[in-house]
XYZ file of C-alpha atoms in Angstrom:
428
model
C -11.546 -120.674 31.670
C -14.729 -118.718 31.329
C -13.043 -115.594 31.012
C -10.494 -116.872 28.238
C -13.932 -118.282 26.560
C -15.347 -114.674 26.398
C -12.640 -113.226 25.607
C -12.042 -115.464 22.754
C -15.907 -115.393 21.590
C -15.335 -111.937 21.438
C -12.883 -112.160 19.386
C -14.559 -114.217 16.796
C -18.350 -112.718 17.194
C -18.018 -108.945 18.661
C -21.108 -108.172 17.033
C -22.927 -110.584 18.910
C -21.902 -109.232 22.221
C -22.208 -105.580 21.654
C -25.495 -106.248 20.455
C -28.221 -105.444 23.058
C -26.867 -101.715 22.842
C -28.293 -101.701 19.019
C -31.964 -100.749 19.995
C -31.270 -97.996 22.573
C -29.332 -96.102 20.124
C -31.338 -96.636 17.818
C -34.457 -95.455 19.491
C -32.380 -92.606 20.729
C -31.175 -91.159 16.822
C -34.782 -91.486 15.877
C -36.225 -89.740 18.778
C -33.107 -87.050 17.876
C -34.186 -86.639 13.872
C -38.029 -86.131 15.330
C -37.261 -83.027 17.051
C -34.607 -81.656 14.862
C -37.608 -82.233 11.782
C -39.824 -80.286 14.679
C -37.611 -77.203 15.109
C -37.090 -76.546 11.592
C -41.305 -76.456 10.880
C -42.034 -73.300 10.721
C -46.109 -71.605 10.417
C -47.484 -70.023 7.691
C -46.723 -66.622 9.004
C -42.801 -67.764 8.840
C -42.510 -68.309 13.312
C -41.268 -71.404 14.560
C -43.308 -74.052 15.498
C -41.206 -75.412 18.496
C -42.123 -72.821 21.284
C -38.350 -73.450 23.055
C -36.868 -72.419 19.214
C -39.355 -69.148 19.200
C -38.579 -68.203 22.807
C -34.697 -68.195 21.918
C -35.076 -66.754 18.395
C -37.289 -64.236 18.145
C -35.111 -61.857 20.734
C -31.980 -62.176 18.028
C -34.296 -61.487 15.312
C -35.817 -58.291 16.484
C -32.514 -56.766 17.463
C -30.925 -57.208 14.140
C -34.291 -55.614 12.582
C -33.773 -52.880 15.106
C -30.537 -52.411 13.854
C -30.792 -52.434 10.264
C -33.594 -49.800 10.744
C -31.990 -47.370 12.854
C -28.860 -47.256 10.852
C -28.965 -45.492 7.749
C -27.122 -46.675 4.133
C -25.612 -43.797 2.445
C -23.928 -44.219 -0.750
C -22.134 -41.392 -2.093
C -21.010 -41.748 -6.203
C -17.243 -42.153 -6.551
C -15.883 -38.496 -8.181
C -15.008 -38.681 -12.528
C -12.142 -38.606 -13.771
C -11.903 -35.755 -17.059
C -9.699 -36.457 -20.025
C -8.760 -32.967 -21.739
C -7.160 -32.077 -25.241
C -5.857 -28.447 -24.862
C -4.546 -27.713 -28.320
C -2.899 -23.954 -29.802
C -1.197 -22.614 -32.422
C 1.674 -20.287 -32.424
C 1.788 -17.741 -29.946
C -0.323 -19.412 -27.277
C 1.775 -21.403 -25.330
C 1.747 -19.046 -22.826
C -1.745 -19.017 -22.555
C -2.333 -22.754 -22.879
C -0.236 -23.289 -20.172
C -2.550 -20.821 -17.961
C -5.179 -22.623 -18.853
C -3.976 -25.572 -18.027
C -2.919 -24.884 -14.349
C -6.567 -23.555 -14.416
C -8.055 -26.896 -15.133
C -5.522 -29.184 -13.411
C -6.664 -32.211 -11.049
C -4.731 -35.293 -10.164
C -7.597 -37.390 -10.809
C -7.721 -36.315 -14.636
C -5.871 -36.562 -17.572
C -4.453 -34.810 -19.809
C -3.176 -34.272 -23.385
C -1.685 -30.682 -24.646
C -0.698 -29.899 -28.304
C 0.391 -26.656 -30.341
C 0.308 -27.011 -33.921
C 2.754 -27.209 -36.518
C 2.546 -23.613 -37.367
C 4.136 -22.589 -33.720
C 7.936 -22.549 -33.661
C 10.270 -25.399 -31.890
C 11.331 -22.946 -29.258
C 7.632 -22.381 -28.284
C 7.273 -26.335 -28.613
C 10.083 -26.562 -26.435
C 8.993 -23.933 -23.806
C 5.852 -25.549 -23.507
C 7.659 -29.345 -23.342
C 10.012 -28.321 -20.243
C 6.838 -26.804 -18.347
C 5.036 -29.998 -18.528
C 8.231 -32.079 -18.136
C 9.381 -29.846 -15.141
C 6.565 -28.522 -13.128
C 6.689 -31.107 -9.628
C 2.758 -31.637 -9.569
C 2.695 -32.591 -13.352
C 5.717 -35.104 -12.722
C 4.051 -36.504 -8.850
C 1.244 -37.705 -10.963
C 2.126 -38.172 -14.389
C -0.881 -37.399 -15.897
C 0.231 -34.467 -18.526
C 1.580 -35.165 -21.875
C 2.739 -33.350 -25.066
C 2.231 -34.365 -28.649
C 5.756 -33.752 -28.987
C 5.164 -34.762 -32.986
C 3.106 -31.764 -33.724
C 0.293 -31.809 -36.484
C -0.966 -29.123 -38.721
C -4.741 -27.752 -37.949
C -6.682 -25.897 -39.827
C -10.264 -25.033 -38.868
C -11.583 -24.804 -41.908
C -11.059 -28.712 -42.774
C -10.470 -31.986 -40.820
C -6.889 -32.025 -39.456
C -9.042 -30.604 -36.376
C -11.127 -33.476 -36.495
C -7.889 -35.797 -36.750
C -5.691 -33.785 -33.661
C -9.013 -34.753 -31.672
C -9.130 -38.507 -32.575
C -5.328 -38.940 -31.924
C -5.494 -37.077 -28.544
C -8.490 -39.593 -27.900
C -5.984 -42.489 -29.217
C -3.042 -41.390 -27.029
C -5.503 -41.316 -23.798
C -7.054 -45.104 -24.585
C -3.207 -45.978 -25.256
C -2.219 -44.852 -21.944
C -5.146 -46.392 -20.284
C -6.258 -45.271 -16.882
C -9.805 -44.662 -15.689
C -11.554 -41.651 -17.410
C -15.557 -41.143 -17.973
C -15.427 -37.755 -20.137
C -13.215 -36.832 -22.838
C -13.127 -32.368 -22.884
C -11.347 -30.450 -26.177
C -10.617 -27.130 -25.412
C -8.376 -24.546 -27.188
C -5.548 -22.320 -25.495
C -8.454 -19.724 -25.722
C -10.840 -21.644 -23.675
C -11.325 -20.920 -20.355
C -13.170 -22.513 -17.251
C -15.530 -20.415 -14.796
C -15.837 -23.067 -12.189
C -12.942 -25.070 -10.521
C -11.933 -28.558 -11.353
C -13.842 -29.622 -7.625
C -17.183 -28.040 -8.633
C -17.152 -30.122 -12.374
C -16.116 -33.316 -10.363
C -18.810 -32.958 -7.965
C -21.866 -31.803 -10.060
C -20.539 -34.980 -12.844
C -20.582 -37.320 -9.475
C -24.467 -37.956 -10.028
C -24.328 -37.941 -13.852
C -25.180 -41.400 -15.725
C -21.482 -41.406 -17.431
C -22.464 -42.396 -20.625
C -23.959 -38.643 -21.356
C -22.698 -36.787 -24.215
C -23.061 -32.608 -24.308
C -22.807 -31.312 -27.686
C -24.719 -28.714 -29.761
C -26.558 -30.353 -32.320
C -29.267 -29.761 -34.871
C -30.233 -31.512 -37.763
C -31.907 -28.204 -39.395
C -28.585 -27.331 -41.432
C -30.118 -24.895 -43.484
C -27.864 -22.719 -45.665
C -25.006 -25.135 -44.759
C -26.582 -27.672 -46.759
C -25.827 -25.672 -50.197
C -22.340 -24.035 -48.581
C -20.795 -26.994 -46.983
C -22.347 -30.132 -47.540
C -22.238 -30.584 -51.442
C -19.335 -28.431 -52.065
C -16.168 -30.411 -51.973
C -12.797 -29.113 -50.603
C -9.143 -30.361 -50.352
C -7.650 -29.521 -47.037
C -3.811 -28.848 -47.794
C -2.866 -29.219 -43.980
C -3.610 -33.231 -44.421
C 0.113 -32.885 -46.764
C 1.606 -30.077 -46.695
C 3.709 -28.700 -43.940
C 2.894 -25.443 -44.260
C -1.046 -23.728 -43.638
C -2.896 -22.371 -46.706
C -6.382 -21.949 -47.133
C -8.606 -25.111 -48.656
C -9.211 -25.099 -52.188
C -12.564 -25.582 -54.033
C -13.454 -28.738 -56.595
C -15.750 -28.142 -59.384
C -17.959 -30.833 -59.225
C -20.415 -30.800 -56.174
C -22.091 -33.895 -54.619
C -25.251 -34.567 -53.294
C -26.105 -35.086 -49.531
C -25.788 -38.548 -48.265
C -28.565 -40.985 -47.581
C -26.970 -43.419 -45.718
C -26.503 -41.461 -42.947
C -28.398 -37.574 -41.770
C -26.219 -35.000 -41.386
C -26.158 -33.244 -38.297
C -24.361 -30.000 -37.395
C -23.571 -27.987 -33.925
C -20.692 -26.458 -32.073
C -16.791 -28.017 -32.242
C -16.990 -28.032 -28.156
C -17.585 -30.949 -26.615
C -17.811 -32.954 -23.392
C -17.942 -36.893 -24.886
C -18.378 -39.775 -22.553
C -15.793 -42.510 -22.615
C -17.877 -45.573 -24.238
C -18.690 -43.100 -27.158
C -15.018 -42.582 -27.760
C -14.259 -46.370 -27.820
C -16.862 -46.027 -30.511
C -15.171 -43.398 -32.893
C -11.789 -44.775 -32.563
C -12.661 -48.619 -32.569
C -15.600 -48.210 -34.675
C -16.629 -51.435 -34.570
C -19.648 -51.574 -36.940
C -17.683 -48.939 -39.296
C -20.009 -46.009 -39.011
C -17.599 -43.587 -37.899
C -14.721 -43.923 -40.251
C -17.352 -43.944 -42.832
C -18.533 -40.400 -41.735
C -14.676 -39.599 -40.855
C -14.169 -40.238 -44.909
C -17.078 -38.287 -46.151
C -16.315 -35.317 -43.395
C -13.000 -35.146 -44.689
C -13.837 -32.424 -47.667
C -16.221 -30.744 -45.441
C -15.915 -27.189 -44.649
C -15.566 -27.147 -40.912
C -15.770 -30.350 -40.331
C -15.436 -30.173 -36.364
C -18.727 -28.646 -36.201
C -20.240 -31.642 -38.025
C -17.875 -34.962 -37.176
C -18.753 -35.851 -33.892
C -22.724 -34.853 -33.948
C -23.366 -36.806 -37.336
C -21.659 -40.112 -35.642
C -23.422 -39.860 -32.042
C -26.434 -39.296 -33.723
C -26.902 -41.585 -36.485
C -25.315 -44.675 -33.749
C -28.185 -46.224 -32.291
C -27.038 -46.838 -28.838
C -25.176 -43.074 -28.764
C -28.389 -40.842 -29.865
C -30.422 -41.398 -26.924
C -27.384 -40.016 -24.955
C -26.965 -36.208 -26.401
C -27.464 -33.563 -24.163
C -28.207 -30.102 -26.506
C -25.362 -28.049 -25.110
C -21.515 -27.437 -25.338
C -21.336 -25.911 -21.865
C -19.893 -22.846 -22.891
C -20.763 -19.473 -22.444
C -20.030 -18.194 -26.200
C -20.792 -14.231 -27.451
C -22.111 -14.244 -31.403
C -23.401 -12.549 -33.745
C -26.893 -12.472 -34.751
C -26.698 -13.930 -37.264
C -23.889 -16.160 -36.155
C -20.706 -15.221 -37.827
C -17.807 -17.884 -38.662
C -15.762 -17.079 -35.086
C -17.686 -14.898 -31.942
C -16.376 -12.315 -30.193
C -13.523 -12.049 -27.560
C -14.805 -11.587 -24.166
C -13.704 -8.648 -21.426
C -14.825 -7.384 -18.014
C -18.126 -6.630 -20.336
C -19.157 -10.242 -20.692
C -18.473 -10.907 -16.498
C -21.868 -11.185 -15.520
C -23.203 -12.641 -18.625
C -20.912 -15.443 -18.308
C -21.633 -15.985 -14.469
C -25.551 -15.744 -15.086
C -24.857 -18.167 -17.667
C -23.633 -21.044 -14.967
C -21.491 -22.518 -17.536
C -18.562 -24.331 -16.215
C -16.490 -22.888 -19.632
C -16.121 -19.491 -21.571
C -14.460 -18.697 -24.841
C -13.043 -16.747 -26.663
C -10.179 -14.989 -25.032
C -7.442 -12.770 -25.865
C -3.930 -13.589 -24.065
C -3.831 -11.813 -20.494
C -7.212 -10.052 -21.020
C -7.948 -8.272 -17.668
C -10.859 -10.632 -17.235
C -9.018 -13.156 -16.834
C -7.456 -12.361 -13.821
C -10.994 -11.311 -12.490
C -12.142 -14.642 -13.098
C -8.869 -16.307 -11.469
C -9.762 -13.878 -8.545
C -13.768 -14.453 -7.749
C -14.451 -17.528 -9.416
C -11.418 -19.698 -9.366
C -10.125 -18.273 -6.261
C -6.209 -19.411 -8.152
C -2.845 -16.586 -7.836
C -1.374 -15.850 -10.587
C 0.895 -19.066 -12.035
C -0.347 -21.466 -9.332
C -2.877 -24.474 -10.184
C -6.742 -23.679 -9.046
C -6.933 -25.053 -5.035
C -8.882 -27.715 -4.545
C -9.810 -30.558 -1.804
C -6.426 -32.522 -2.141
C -4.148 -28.770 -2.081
C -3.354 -28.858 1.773
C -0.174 -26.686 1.449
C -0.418 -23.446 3.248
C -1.046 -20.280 0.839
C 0.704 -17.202 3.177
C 2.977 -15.622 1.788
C 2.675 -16.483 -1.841
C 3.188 -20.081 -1.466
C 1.112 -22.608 -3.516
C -1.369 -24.730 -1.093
C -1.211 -27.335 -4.151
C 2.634 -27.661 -3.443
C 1.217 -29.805 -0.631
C -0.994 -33.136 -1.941
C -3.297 -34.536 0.464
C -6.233 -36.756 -0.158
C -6.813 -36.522 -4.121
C -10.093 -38.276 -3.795
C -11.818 -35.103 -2.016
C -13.364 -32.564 -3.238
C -14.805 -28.987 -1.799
C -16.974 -27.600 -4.120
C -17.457 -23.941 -4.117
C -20.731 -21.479 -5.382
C -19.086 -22.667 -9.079
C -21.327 -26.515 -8.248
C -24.684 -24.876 -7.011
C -24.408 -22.823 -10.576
C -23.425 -25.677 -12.376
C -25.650 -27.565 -11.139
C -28.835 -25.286 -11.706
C -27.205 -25.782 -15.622
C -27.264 -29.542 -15.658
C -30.894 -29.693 -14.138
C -32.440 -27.309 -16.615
C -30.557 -29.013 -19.730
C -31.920 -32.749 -18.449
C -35.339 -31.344 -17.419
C -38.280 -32.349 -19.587
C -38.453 -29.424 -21.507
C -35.221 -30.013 -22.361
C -33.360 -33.487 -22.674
C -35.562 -35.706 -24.431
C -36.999 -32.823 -27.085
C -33.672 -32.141 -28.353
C -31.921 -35.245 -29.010
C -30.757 -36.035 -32.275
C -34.266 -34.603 -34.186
């Protein structure tokens, strides 16, 4: 009977029998909180205060302090990618295409044109070549304006080639950090690996063009004359005719003048073909009866945009032979101009005639490239005996072996952004 009573006050009270354990657990959970509170105190100099905590902690600490200092963090900038125009005009597809092969990379990109003035069969020639060569088709980074547009120097279809080449390579997307217009009579003195690396520890949003403010006679020549460029409707070249009346030079914006050769940084080519405060199809209008306009366009928008100016670098990175004074195109270079173009440690050279012997020097002892094969770089792995092309072969497109092309280069870069230099000759 007493057991069924238990086990039926049990049932109706279990609290009441369970109860004398209350206080021992109790005591126990607060004696438990007391020393968990105790282990986290730490002193003022940041130790424990519970001396089992410190003799268990400090061990861990100092090993992973020993390790952190012992091995060092190196951090190595991810490579550019380059987007080129190479444009022509009759005649030159043979050397455009040379040049290309001598600026190729699979990291880049890159838009060729030749102007309306070449024939369709030299269109054509130049089409299949890109279409056909197996590098060009692995990667798929070559394209032809296949519609082709007039140019004329002397006015702004130049100016508008450039801006649709721009527009074709933000169409096609793709990450690039420089945009590069060269002509089929351009030519690079360093290989695609030494411009990669040297551009590696460049803030991208630099800008190299020539620029000056001080136009001089060009004020009275080409700034208040006005011109009509026939090659914006016509579809055959003539020379720009003159109108009467002249204009005066504009004061909502300074005029600024320089060479048409360029290396442009991606955001500022967002800028000129989105223009999103309006600034440069308002100097795109006014430009367009300009004489020579792509010596003008680009300069006047980078440096009348506030968040652009502060970007110029004072250099086209050409090695270029004038006149003194300048006359309107410079001279052709030979095996005379070798040295002065290596002692210049620019990474391009212009003009050229097609298949001028220097060219093949340079190929030779700067570009280290055989005739009709693309410049060797890090990612070529192919073998080279016996006239084969080590590019045939793609290995890691990522690396890059500079050659003696960088350490020139790069002597270049740090005079142009030394203090003497950078800041001086922005936008003044």
């Amino acid at each position: 009977m007493k057991k069924l009573r238990s086990y039926y006050m049990h049932l109706r009270h279990p609290n009441t029998i369970e109860r004398k354990w209350i206080y021992p657990i109790a005591v126990c959970a607060i004696i438990s909180l007391f020393l968990l509170f105790l282990v986290t105190l730490t002193s003022p100099d940041g130790t424990p205060l519970l001396p089992l905590y410190r003799y268990y902690a400090a061990p861990a600490s100092v090993f992973v302090e020993h390790k952190l200092r012992t091995i060092p963090v190196l951090t190595v900038p991810p490579p550019p990618r380059f987007a080129y125009l190479i444009s022509g005009s009759k005649h030159d597809s043979a050397m455009l295409i040379r040049t290309l092969l001598a600026l190729y990379h699979p990291n880049n990109r890159y838009v060729v044109h030749l102007d309306a003035e070449s024939s369709p069969e030299e269109r054509l020639e130049l089409f299949q070549f890109v279409k056909n060569h197996p590098v060009f088709l692995k990667f798929g980074n070559v394209v032809m304006i296949t519609k082709a547009n007039l140019i004329t120097y002397r006015g702004p279809t130049m100016v508008a080639n450039t801006l649709h080449a721009a527009a074709i390579l933000l169409r096609q997307g793709g990450d690039w950090d420089w945009f590069i217009n060269l002509s089929a009579s351009d030519y690079p003195l360093v290989t695609q690996d030494d411009l990669l690396h040297t551009f590696s520890y460049l803030p991208r949003d630099l800008n190299f063009l020539d620029h000056t403010s001080k136009i001089g006679w060009k004020e009275g020549q080409r700034a208040k004359p006005v011109i009509v460029d026939p090659g914006l409707y016509m579809t055959k070249k003539s020379d720009v005719f003159w109108i009467t009346q002249r204009r005066s030079v504009p004061t909502a914006f300074k005029l600024f003048t320089g060479s048409a050769w360029m290396v442009l940084s991606r955001p500022f080519i967002d800028f000129c073909i989105w223009g999103w405060d309006n600034l440069p199809r308002t100097v795109l209008m006014y430009y367009t009866n300009f004489i020579s306009s792509p010596e003008g366009y680009f300069h006047t928008v980078v440096c009348n945009a506030q968040e652009f100016r502060n970007t110029t670098v004072n250099s086209d990175l050409h090695f270029i032979s004038w006149d003194n004074p300048p006359k309107q195109h410079p001279h052709y270079l030979t095996i005379d101009h070798m040295q002065k173009m290596i002692d210049s440690n620019a990474p391009f050279a212009r003009k050229f005639h097609r298949d001028d012997p220097v060219l093949d020097r340079i190929d030779s002892e700067l570009l280290f490239r055989n005739p009709g094969m693309i410049v060797p770089g890090g990612w070529c792995i192919g073998r080279s005996e016996n006239g084969s092309d080590p590019c045939s072969v793609v290995g890691n497109i990522s690396l890059l072996k500079p050659t003696a092309g960088a350490k020139r280069l790069g002597n270049l870069i740090s005079s142009l952004l030394s203090s003497q230099n950078f800041r001086p000759k922005q936008c003044k």
